[in-house]
Short mmCIF file of C-alpha atoms and ligand atoms in Angstrom, two decimals:
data_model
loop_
_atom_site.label_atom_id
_atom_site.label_comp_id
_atom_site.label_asym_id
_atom_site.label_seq_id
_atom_site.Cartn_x
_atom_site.Cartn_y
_atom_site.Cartn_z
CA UNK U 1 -13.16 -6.41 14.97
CA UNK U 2 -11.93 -9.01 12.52
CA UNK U 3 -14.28 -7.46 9.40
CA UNK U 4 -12.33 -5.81 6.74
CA UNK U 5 -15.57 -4.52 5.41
CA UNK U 6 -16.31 -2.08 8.28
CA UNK U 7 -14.27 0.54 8.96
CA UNK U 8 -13.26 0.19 12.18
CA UNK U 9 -11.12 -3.08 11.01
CA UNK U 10 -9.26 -0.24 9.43
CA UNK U 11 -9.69 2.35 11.71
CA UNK U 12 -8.07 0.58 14.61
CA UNK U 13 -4.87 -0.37 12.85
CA UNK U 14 -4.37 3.05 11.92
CA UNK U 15 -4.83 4.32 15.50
CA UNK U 16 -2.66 1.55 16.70
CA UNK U 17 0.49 2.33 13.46
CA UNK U 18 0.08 -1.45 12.62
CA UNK U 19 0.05 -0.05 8.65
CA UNK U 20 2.30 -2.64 6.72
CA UNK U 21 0.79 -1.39 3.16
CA UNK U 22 2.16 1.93 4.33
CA UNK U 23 4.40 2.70 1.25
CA UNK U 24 5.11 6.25 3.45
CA UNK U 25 5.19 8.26 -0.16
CA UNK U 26 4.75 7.76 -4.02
CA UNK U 27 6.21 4.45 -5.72
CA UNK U 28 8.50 4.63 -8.24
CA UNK U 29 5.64 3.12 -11.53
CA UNK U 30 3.44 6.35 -10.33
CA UNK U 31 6.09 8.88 -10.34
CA UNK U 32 6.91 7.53 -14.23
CA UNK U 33 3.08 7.35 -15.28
CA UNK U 34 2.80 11.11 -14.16
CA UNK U 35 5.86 12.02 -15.98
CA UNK U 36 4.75 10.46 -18.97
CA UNK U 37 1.24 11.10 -19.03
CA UNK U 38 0.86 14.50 -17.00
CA UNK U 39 -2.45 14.92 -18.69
CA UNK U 40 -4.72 15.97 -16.15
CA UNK U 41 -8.37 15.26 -15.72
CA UNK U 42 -10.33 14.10 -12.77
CA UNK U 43 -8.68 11.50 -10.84
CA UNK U 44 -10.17 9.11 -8.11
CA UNK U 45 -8.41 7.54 -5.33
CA UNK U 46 -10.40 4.55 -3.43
CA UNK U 47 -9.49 3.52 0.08
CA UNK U 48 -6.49 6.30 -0.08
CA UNK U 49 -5.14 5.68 3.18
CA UNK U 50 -2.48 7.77 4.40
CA UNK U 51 -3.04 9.83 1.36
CA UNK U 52 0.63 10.09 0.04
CA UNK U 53 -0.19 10.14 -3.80
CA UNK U 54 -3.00 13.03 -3.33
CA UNK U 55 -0.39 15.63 -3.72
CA UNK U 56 1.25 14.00 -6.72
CA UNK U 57 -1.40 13.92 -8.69
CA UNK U 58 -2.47 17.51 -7.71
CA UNK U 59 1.20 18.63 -8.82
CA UNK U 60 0.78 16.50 -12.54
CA UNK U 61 -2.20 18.63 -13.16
CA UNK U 62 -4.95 16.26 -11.70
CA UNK U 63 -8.56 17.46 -9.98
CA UNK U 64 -8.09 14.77 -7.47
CA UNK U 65 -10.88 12.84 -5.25
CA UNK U 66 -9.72 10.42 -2.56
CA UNK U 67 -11.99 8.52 -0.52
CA UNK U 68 -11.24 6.18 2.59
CA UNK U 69 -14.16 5.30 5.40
CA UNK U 70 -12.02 5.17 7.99
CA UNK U 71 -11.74 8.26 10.06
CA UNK U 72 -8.41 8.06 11.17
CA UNK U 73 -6.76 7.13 7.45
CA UNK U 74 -8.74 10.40 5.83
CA UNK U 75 -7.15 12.51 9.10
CA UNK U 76 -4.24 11.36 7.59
CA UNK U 77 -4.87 11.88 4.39
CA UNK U 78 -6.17 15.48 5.22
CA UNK U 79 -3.05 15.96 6.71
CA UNK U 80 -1.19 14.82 3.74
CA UNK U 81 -3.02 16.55 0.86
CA UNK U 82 -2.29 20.13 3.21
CA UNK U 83 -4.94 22.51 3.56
CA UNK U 84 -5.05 23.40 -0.39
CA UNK U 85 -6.27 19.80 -0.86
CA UNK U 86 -7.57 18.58 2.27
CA UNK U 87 -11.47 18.80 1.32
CA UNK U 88 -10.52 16.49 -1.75
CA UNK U 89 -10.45 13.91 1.35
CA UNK U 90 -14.04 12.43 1.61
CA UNK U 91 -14.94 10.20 4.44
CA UNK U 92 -17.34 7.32 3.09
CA UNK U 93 -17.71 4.29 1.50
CA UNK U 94 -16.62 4.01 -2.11
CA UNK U 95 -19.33 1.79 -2.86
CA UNK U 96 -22.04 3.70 -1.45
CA UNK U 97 -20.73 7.37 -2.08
CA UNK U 98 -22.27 9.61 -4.41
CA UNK U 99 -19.68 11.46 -6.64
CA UNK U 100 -20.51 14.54 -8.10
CA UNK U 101 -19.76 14.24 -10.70
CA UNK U 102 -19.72 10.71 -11.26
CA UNK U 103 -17.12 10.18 -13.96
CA UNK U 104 -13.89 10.01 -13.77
CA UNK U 105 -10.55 10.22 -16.34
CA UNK U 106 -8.46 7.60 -14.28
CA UNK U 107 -8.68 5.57 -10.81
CA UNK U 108 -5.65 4.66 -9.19
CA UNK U 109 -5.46 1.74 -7.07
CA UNK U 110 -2.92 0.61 -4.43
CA UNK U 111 -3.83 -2.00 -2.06
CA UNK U 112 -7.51 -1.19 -1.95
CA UNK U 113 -8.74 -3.85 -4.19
CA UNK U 114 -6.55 -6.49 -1.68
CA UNK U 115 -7.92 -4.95 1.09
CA UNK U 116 -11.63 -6.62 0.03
CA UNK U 117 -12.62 -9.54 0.44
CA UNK U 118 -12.62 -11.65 -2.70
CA UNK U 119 -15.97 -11.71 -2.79
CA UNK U 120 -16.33 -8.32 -3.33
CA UNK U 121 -14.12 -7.96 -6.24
CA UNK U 122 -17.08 -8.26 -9.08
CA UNK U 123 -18.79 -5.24 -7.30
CA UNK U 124 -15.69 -3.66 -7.25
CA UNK U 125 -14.82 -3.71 -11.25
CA UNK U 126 -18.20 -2.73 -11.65
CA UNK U 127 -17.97 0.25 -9.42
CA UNK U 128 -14.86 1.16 -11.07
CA UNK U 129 -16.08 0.35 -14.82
CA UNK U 130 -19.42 2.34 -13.32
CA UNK U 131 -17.36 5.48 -12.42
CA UNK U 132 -14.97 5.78 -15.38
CA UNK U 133 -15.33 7.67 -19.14
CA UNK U 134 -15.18 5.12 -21.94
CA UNK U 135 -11.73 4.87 -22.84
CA UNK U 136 -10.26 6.06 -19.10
CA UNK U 137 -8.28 4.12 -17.53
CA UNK U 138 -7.83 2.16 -13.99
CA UNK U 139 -3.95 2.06 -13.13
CA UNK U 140 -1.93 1.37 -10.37
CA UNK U 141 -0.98 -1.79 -8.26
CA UNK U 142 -2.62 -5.19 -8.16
CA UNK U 143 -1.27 -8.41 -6.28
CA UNK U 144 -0.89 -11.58 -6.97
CA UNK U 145 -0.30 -14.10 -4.46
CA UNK U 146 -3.22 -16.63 -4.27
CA UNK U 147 -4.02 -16.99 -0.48
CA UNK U 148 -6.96 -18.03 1.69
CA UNK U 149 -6.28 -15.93 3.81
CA UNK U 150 -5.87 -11.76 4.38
CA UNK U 151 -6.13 -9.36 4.09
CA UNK U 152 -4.23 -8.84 1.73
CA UNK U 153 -6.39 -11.09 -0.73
CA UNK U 154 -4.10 -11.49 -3.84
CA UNK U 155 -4.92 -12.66 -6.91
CA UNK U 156 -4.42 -15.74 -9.71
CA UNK U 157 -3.42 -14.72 -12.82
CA UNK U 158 -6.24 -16.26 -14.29
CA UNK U 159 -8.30 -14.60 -11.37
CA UNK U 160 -7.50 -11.06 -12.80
CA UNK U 161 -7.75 -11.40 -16.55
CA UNK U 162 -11.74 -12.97 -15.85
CA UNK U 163 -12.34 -10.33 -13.50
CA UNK U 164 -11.53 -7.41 -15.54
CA UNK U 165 -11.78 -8.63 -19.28
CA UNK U 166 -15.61 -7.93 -18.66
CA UNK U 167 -15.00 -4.38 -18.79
CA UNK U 168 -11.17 -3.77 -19.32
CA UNK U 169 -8.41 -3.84 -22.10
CA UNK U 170 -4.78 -4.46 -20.05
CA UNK U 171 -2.87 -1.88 -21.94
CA UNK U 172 0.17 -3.03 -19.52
CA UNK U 173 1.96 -4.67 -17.27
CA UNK U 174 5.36 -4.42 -15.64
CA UNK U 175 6.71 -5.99 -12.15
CA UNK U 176 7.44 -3.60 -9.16
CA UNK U 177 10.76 -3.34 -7.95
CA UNK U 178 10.17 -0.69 -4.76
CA UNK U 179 7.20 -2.87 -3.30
CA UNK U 180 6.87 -3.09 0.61
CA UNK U 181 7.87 -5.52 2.19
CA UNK U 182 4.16 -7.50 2.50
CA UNK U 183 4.33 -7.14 -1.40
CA UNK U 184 7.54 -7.67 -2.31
CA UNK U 185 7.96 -10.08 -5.74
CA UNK U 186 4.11 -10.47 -5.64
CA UNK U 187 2.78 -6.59 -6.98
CA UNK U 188 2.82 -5.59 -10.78
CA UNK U 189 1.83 -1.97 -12.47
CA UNK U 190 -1.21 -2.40 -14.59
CA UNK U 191 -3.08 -0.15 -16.61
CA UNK U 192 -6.59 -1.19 -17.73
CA UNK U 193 -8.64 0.56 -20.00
CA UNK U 194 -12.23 1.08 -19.76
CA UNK U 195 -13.45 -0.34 -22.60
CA UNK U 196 -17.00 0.44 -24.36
CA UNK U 197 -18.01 -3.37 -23.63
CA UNK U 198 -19.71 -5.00 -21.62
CA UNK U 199 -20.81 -1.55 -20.61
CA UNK U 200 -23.01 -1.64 -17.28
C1 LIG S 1 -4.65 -1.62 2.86
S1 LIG S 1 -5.29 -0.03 3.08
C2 LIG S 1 -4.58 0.84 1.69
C3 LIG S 1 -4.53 2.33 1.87
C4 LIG S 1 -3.83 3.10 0.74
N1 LIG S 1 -4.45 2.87 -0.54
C5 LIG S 1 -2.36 2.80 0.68
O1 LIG S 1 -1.88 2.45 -0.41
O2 LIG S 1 -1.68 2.95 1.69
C6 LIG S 1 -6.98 -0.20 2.56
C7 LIG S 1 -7.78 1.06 2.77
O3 LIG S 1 -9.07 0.91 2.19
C8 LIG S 1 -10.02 1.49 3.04
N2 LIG S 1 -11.32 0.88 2.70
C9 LIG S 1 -11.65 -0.42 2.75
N3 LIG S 1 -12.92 -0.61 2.33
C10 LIG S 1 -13.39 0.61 1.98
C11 LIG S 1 -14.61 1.09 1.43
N4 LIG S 1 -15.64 0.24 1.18
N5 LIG S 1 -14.75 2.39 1.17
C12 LIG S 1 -13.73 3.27 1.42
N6 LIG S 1 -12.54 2.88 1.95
C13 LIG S 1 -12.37 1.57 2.22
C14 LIG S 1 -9.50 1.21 4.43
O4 LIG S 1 -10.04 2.08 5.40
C15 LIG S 1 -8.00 1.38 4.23
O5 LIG S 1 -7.59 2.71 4.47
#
């Protein structure tokens, strides 16, 4: 199964530990944007993996949603989140899925949006764009390192500021210093704010 759009591309590596993203907890740029913006509010998660961050969140005052559709990364996840949390885990496709409710106060991203394939990255900043509040925000960690090849798909510079100027302010911007190793030099902390133009 060489797809990275069906789950069991996903699935399998799980089942197998081959999970190089695996950052095995919280990184450092989310533990300081929780400290300095504890503020609450619903929070999505797409393609949450292992789930580390669900807890986190819950902790900073967050109504947390995560979402992966593989079935072995939302065991995981369940796991993670303990049984307080565990039915914030939903098993589906975070294009398809239908959130209720459907807005959202922040998305956090980490190594989903590499995880597509490029061509897929329009439909996700309008999913995103679709699911936030005016004036929410998408944060977390993006990649650049322009390959052919992946996943991990990373990005141009020029790539990124296209993709999400349509819907986006970048409100920062600050290299990673704990990356993985797949990541390492290549990830930076964004936060993007959902902006009231270009609204879909
Ligand atoms: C590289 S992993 C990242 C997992 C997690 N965010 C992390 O930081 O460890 C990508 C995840 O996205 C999930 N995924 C990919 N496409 C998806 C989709 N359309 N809907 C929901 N989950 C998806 C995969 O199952 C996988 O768990």
């Amino acid at each position: 199964m060489d797809d990275p759009n069906q789950p069991e591309f996903w699935n399998s590596r799980y089942e197998k530990g081959e999970t190089p993203w695996d950052f095995g907890g919280a990184p450092a740029a989310l533990k300081a944007f929780l400290k300095a913006k504890p503020k609450g509010g619903r929070v999505l998660i797409p393609g949450c993996g292992a789930g580390h961050e669900i807890g986190l969140f819950a902790a900073a005052g967050y109504d947390v949603t995560a979402i992966d559709f593989a079935p072995a990364a939302v065991a995981r996840a369940r796991q993670a989140a303990g049984p307080a949390l565990a039915d914030r885990v939903l098993q589906g496709d975070f294009f398809q899925h239908e959130f209720a409710p459907a807005s959202f106060d922040l998305i956090y991203e980490r190594t989903f949006l590499c995880a597509l394939v490029p061509g897929r990255r329009t439909a996700y900043r309008d999913r995103v764009a679709q699911l936030l509040k005016h004036g929410a925000a998408l944060v977390g960690f993006f990649y650049y390192q322009n390959t052919v090849t992946g996943p991990p798909f990373g990005f141009a510079w020029s790539e990124s500021d296209e993709l999400f100027g349509r819907h986006f302010l970048l409100t920062k911007d600050i290299p990673v210093k704990d990356s993985v190793g797949v990541f390492a030099g290549r990830e930076r902390w964004q936060e993007q704010r959902r902006t009231a133009f270009g609204a879909s």
